[in-house]
mmCIF file of C-alpha atoms in Angstrom:
data_model
loop_
_atom_site.group_PDB
_atom_site.id
_atom_site.type_symbol
_atom_site.label_atom_id
_atom_site.label_comp_id
_atom_site.label_asym_id
_atom_site.label_seq_id
_atom_site.Cartn_x
_atom_site.Cartn_y
_atom_site.Cartn_z
ATOM 1 C CA MET A 163 0.051 0.100 -0.046
ATOM 2 C CA LYS A 164 1.254 3.354 -0.807
ATOM 3 C CA LEU A 165 0.381 6.889 0.166
ATOM 4 C CA LYS A 166 -0.585 10.089 -1.629
ATOM 5 C CA VAL A 167 -1.036 13.417 0.017
ATOM 6 C CA CYS A 168 -2.659 15.632 -2.618
ATOM 7 C CA GLY A 169 -3.826 19.263 -2.389
ATOM 8 C CA MET A 170 -0.284 20.640 -1.411
ATOM 9 C CA LYS A 171 0.025 24.757 -1.652
ATOM 10 C CA LEU A 172 2.664 26.090 0.370
ATOM 11 C CA GLU A 173 6.465 25.645 0.261
ATOM 12 C CA ASN A 174 7.465 24.982 3.806
ATOM 13 C CA ASN A 175 4.310 22.359 4.399
ATOM 14 C CA ILE A 176 5.459 20.614 1.372
ATOM 15 C CA LEU A 177 8.937 20.176 2.559
ATOM 16 C CA ASP A 178 7.465 19.128 6.198
ATOM 17 C CA VAL A 179 5.247 16.708 4.455
ATOM 18 C CA ALA A 180 7.667 15.089 2.300
ATOM 19 C CA GLU A 181 9.899 14.408 5.501
ATOM 20 C CA LEU A 182 6.897 11.792 6.150
ATOM 21 C CA LYS A 183 8.141 10.180 3.029
ATOM 22 C CA PRO A 184 4.782 9.669 1.061
ATOM 23 C CA ASP A 185 4.986 7.998 -2.225
ATOM 24 C CA TYR A 186 3.217 10.818 -4.087
ATOM 25 C CA LEU A 187 2.627 14.331 -3.412
ATOM 26 C CA GLY A 188 -0.208 16.018 -5.571
ATOM 27 C CA PHE A 189 -0.483 19.598 -6.816
ATOM 28 C CA ILE A 190 -3.676 21.166 -8.103
ATOM 29 C CA PHE A 191 -3.718 22.981 -11.358
ATOM 30 C CA TYR A 192 -7.395 23.779 -11.106
ATOM 31 C CA GLU A 193 -8.133 27.423 -10.670
ATOM 32 C CA LYS A 194 -11.286 27.104 -8.905
ATOM 33 C CA SER A 195 -9.862 24.643 -6.406
ATOM 34 C CA PRO A 196 -9.083 26.648 -2.750
ATOM 35 C CA ARG A 197 -5.721 24.548 -3.173
ATOM 36 C CA TYR A 198 -4.748 25.453 -6.631
ATOM 37 C CA PHE A 199 -1.125 25.237 -6.756
ATOM 38 C CA ASN A 200 0.805 28.628 -8.422
ATOM 39 C CA GLY A 201 3.748 28.701 -6.418
ATOM 40 C CA GLU A 202 7.750 27.606 -6.439
ATOM 41 C CA MET A 203 8.011 23.800 -6.308
ATOM 42 C CA PRO A 204 10.490 23.013 -3.624
ATOM 43 C CA ASP A 205 13.176 20.182 -4.429
ATOM 44 C CA LEU A 206 11.917 16.990 -3.329
ATOM 45 C CA PRO A 207 13.526 13.810 -2.620
ATOM 46 C CA GLU A 208 13.561 11.401 -5.763
ATOM 47 C CA ASP A 209 11.639 8.691 -4.603
ATOM 48 C CA ILE A 210 8.503 11.159 -4.201
ATOM 49 C CA GLN A 211 6.632 11.294 -7.345
ATOM 50 C CA LYS A 212 4.918 14.623 -8.095
ATOM 51 C CA ILE A 213 1.122 14.190 -9.345
ATOM 52 C CA GLY A 214 -0.372 17.341 -11.363
ATOM 53 C CA VAL A 215 -4.280 17.075 -10.711
ATOM 54 C CA PHE A 216 -6.294 18.648 -13.773
ATOM 55 C CA VAL A 217 -9.982 19.042 -14.587
ATOM 56 C CA ASN A 218 -11.130 19.094 -18.325
ATOM 57 C CA SER A 219 -7.624 20.855 -19.003
ATOM 58 C CA LYS A 220 -6.039 21.048 -22.760
ATOM 59 C CA LEU A 221 -3.301 19.072 -23.522
ATOM 60 C CA GLU A 222 -0.944 21.924 -24.303
ATOM 61 C CA PHE A 223 -1.718 23.214 -20.704
ATOM 62 C CA ILE A 224 -1.135 19.776 -18.848
ATOM 63 C CA LEU A 225 2.295 19.523 -20.646
ATOM 64 C CA ASN A 226 3.605 22.820 -19.842
ATOM 65 C CA LYS A 227 2.719 22.207 -16.257
ATOM 66 C CA VAL A 228 4.780 18.935 -16.645
ATOM 67 C CA GLU A 229 7.691 20.483 -17.932
ATOM 68 C CA GLN A 230 7.499 23.653 -15.592
ATOM 69 C CA TYR A 231 7.369 21.655 -12.382
ATOM 70 C CA ASN A 232 8.748 18.321 -13.592
ATOM 71 C CA LEU A 233 5.864 16.389 -12.709
ATOM 72 C CA GLN A 234 5.888 12.497 -13.000
ATOM 73 C CA GLY A 235 2.086 11.873 -13.275
ATOM 74 C CA ILE A 236 -1.228 13.161 -14.366
ATOM 75 C CA GLN A 237 -4.239 12.913 -12.285
ATOM 76 C CA LEU A 238 -7.697 13.714 -14.427
ATOM 77 C CA HIS A 239 -10.686 14.857 -12.470
ATOM 78 C CA GLY A 240 -12.880 15.710 -15.059
ATOM 79 C CA ASN A 241 -14.505 14.564 -18.431
ATOM 80 C CA GLU A 242 -11.039 13.718 -20.227
ATOM 81 C CA SER A 243 -11.181 11.377 -23.128
ATOM 82 C CA PRO A 244 -9.471 8.063 -23.368
ATOM 83 C CA GLU A 245 -7.604 9.840 -26.405
ATOM 84 C CA LEU A 246 -6.112 12.639 -24.335
ATOM 85 C CA CYS A 247 -5.119 9.908 -21.615
ATOM 86 C CA ALA A 248 -3.446 8.074 -24.565
ATOM 87 C CA GLN A 249 -1.503 10.987 -25.438
ATOM 88 C CA LEU A 250 -0.374 11.803 -21.858
ATOM 89 C CA GLN A 251 0.504 7.998 -21.556
ATOM 90 C CA ASP A 252 2.364 8.250 -24.960
ATOM 91 C CA LYS A 253 4.820 10.905 -22.970
ATOM 92 C CA GLY A 254 5.868 8.590 -20.577
ATOM 93 C CA LEU A 255 3.594 10.076 -17.664
ATOM 94 C CA ILE A 256 1.819 8.074 -15.030
ATOM 95 C CA VAL A 257 -1.927 8.478 -16.039
ATOM 96 C CA ILE A 258 -4.464 8.390 -13.303
ATOM 97 C CA LYS A 259 -8.164 8.592 -14.323
ATOM 98 C CA VAL A 260 -10.558 9.435 -11.623
ATOM 99 C CA PHE A 261 -14.175 8.431 -11.452
ATOM 100 C CA SER A 262 -16.535 9.548 -8.950
ATOM 101 C CA ILE A 263 -18.763 7.380 -7.126
ATOM 102 C CA LYS A 264 -21.594 7.785 -4.459
ATOM 103 C CA ASN A 265 -24.275 5.217 -3.590
ATOM 104 C CA GLN A 266 -23.735 3.197 -7.071
ATOM 105 C CA PHE A 267 -21.739 3.174 -10.196
ATOM 106 C CA ASP A 268 -21.714 1.755 -13.764
ATOM 107 C CA PHE A 269 -18.287 0.318 -13.952
ATOM 108 C CA LYS A 270 -18.763 -0.269 -17.664
ATOM 109 C CA VAL A 271 -17.830 3.247 -18.256
ATOM 110 C CA LEU A 272 -14.217 2.188 -17.398
ATOM 111 C CA GLU A 273 -13.912 0.087 -20.255
ATOM 112 C CA PRO A 274 -12.632 2.790 -23.139
ATOM 113 C CA TYR A 275 -9.831 4.039 -20.456
ATOM 114 C CA GLU A 276 -8.170 0.103 -19.586
ATOM 115 C CA ASP A 277 -5.377 0.690 -22.026
ATOM 116 C CA VAL A 278 -4.567 4.279 -21.563
ATOM 117 C CA CYS A 279 -4.128 4.681 -18.095
ATOM 118 C CA LYS A 280 -1.853 3.201 -15.214
ATOM 119 C CA TYR A 281 -4.213 3.610 -12.198
ATOM 120 C CA TYR A 282 -7.822 4.488 -11.683
ATOM 121 C CA LEU A 283 -8.722 6.682 -8.668
ATOM 122 C CA PHE A 284 -12.230 6.339 -7.165
ATOM 123 C CA ASP A 285 -13.365 9.485 -5.487
ATOM 124 C CA THR A 286 -16.409 10.778 -3.811
ATOM 125 C CA LYS A 287 -19.200 12.196 -5.958
ATOM 126 C CA GLY A 288 -19.986 15.682 -4.704
ATOM 127 C CA LYS A 289 -20.109 19.358 -5.327
ATOM 128 C CA GLU A 290 -16.534 19.938 -6.048
ATOM 129 C CA PRO A 291 -14.373 17.726 -8.625
ATOM 130 C CA GLY A 292 -12.518 16.312 -5.590
ATOM 131 C CA GLY A 293 -11.758 17.637 -1.935
ATOM 132 C CA ASN A 294 -15.263 17.245 -0.508
ATOM 133 C CA GLY A 295 -14.429 15.819 2.667
ATOM 134 C CA TYR A 296 -16.762 12.524 3.039
ATOM 135 C CA THR A 297 -16.581 9.043 1.624
ATOM 136 C CA PHE A 298 -18.536 7.197 -0.471
ATOM 137 C CA ASN A 299 -20.080 3.677 0.003
ATOM 138 C CA TRP A 300 -16.875 1.453 -0.402
ATOM 139 C CA ASN A 301 -19.542 -1.584 -0.746
ATOM 140 C CA VAL A 302 -19.691 -0.398 -4.376
ATOM 141 C CA LEU A 303 -16.426 -1.440 -5.115
ATOM 142 C CA LYS A 304 -17.496 -5.343 -4.435
ATOM 143 C CA LYS A 305 -18.281 -4.802 -8.399
ATOM 144 C CA TYR A 306 -15.359 -3.767 -9.654
ATOM 145 C CA ARG A 307 -14.034 -6.238 -12.234
ATOM 146 C CA SER A 308 -11.088 -4.806 -13.614
ATOM 147 C CA ASN A 309 -7.321 -5.976 -13.248
ATOM 148 C CA LYS A 310 -6.179 -2.694 -13.207
ATOM 149 C CA SER A 311 -4.885 -1.304 -9.361
ATOM 150 C CA TYR A 312 -6.704 1.661 -8.160
ATOM 151 C CA PHE A 313 -6.290 4.691 -5.668
ATOM 152 C CA LEU A 314 -8.816 4.888 -2.784
ATOM 153 C CA SER A 315 -9.814 8.455 -2.242
ATOM 154 C CA GLY A 316 -12.723 10.944 -1.067
ATOM 155 C CA GLY A 317 -12.912 12.060 2.964
ATOM 156 C CA ILE A 318 -10.130 9.332 4.312
ATOM 157 C CA GLY A 319 -8.977 10.710 7.740
ATOM 158 C CA PRO A 320 -8.412 9.738 11.171
ATOM 159 C CA GLU A 321 -12.093 8.998 11.668
ATOM 160 C CA GLU A 322 -12.216 6.648 9.141
ATOM 161 C CA LEU A 323 -9.276 4.695 10.258
ATOM 162 C CA ASP A 324 -11.416 1.816 11.695
ATOM 163 C CA ALA A 325 -13.778 1.365 8.818
ATOM 164 C CA LEU A 326 -10.382 1.507 6.440
ATOM 165 C CA LEU A 327 -9.048 -1.107 8.193
ATOM 166 C CA LEU A 328 -12.064 -3.378 7.856
ATOM 167 C CA PHE A 329 -12.088 -2.443 4.250
ATOM 168 C CA LEU A 330 -8.308 -3.482 3.518
ATOM 169 C CA LYS A 331 -9.326 -7.298 4.737
ATOM 170 C CA ARG A 332 -12.042 -7.562 2.277
ATOM 171 C CA PRO A 333 -11.716 -9.068 -1.149
ATOM 172 C CA GLU A 334 -12.596 -5.833 -2.895
ATOM 173 C CA SER A 335 -9.774 -3.885 -1.548
ATOM 174 C CA ASP A 336 -7.065 -6.487 -3.273
ATOM 175 C CA LEU A 337 -6.496 -3.832 -6.126
ATOM 176 C CA CYS A 338 -6.696 -0.867 -3.837
ATOM 177 C CA CYS A 339 -2.614 0.144 -4.214
ATOM 178 C CA THR A 340 -2.846 3.695 -2.872
ATOM 179 C CA LEU A 341 -4.651 5.446 -0.287
ATOM 180 C CA ASP A 342 -5.106 9.287 -1.455
ATOM 181 C CA LEU A 343 -5.197 11.965 1.845
ATOM 182 C CA ASN A 344 -6.120 15.354 1.491
ATOM 183 C CA SER A 345 -8.771 17.609 3.358
ATOM 184 C CA LYS A 346 -9.310 15.402 6.552
ATOM 185 C CA PHE A 347 -5.762 15.994 7.201
ATOM 186 C CA GLU A 348 -5.801 19.964 6.961
ATOM 187 C CA THR A 349 -5.740 22.910 9.262
ATOM 188 C CA ALA A 350 -6.413 25.262 6.511
ATOM 189 C CA SER A 351 -7.362 24.659 2.644
ATOM 190 C CA GLY A 352 -3.859 23.330 1.223
ATOM 191 C CA PHE A 353 -1.900 23.151 4.691
ATOM 192 C CA LYS A 354 -1.610 19.724 6.069
ATOM 193 C CA ASP A 355 -1.077 18.770 9.826
ATOM 194 C CA LEU A 356 1.964 16.920 10.076
ATOM 195 C CA LYS A 357 0.787 15.174 13.442
ATOM 196 C CA LYS A 358 -2.421 13.693 11.929
ATOM 197 C CA LEU A 359 -0.578 12.455 8.946
ATOM 198 C CA LYS A 360 2.295 11.065 10.936
ATOM 199 C CA ASP A 361 -0.142 9.379 13.386
ATOM 200 C CA PHE A 362 -2.552 7.909 10.513
ATOM 201 C CA LYS A 363 0.892 6.746 8.724
ATOM 202 C CA TYR A 364 1.760 5.187 12.025
ATOM 203 C CA GLN A 365 -1.562 2.992 12.525
ATOM 204 C CA LEU A 366 -1.215 1.919 8.913
ATOM 205 C CA VAL A 367 2.289 0.664 9.517
ATOM 206 C CA LYS A 368 1.544 -0.885 12.594
ATOM 207 C CA HIS A 369 -1.205 -3.044 10.818
ATOM 208 C CA GLY A 370 0.888 -3.811 8.188
ATOM 209 C CA TYR A 371 -0.584 -2.132 5.434
ATOM 210 C CA VAL A 372 2.249 0.591 4.742
ATOM 211 C CA PHE A 373 6.007 0.067 5.002
ATOM 212 C CA GLU A 374 8.539 2.658 6.143
#
């Protein structure tokens, strides 16, 4: 199991979170988000992959951000086409296609994306494209039939730890490769609470799901 901390915004906070050694850090390039990133990117350890988060952006805009910030991966939160995913994948980028879920979901919509992204990310369907702060019904994932690994996102925080540990023991979690953490670990939009993140990671390590 890997960890991704998303919605990073402030340079000093980015560096502090990097010391906790998450596998991915996410930077949002969607201007309507309170976590919109347009600052200076600090130097980060090579083993932390930088993921740019986009919502219905044009290919040129995405590639400009890839070059500007040396991004390794792209997370697509809108209605992006399989063709756009393929173009990004052909550039050697990690492509993560996001799908939003609430109490039900038709997994057939994944089929056109099977060969053009590395991972799916399942997030909570809400008012905003992401960062809504609450979980979706994870039981929906019992109907997941793809062999592709996925990120689990949407309102995961300390209060959800017990439910998360139960979920990770169930068969539908077998392809869950990464936990995506965001708003439940903030003291303000884009500013992460290091103690909360550290304690949460410790509990996952303790139960054998995340390794130092």
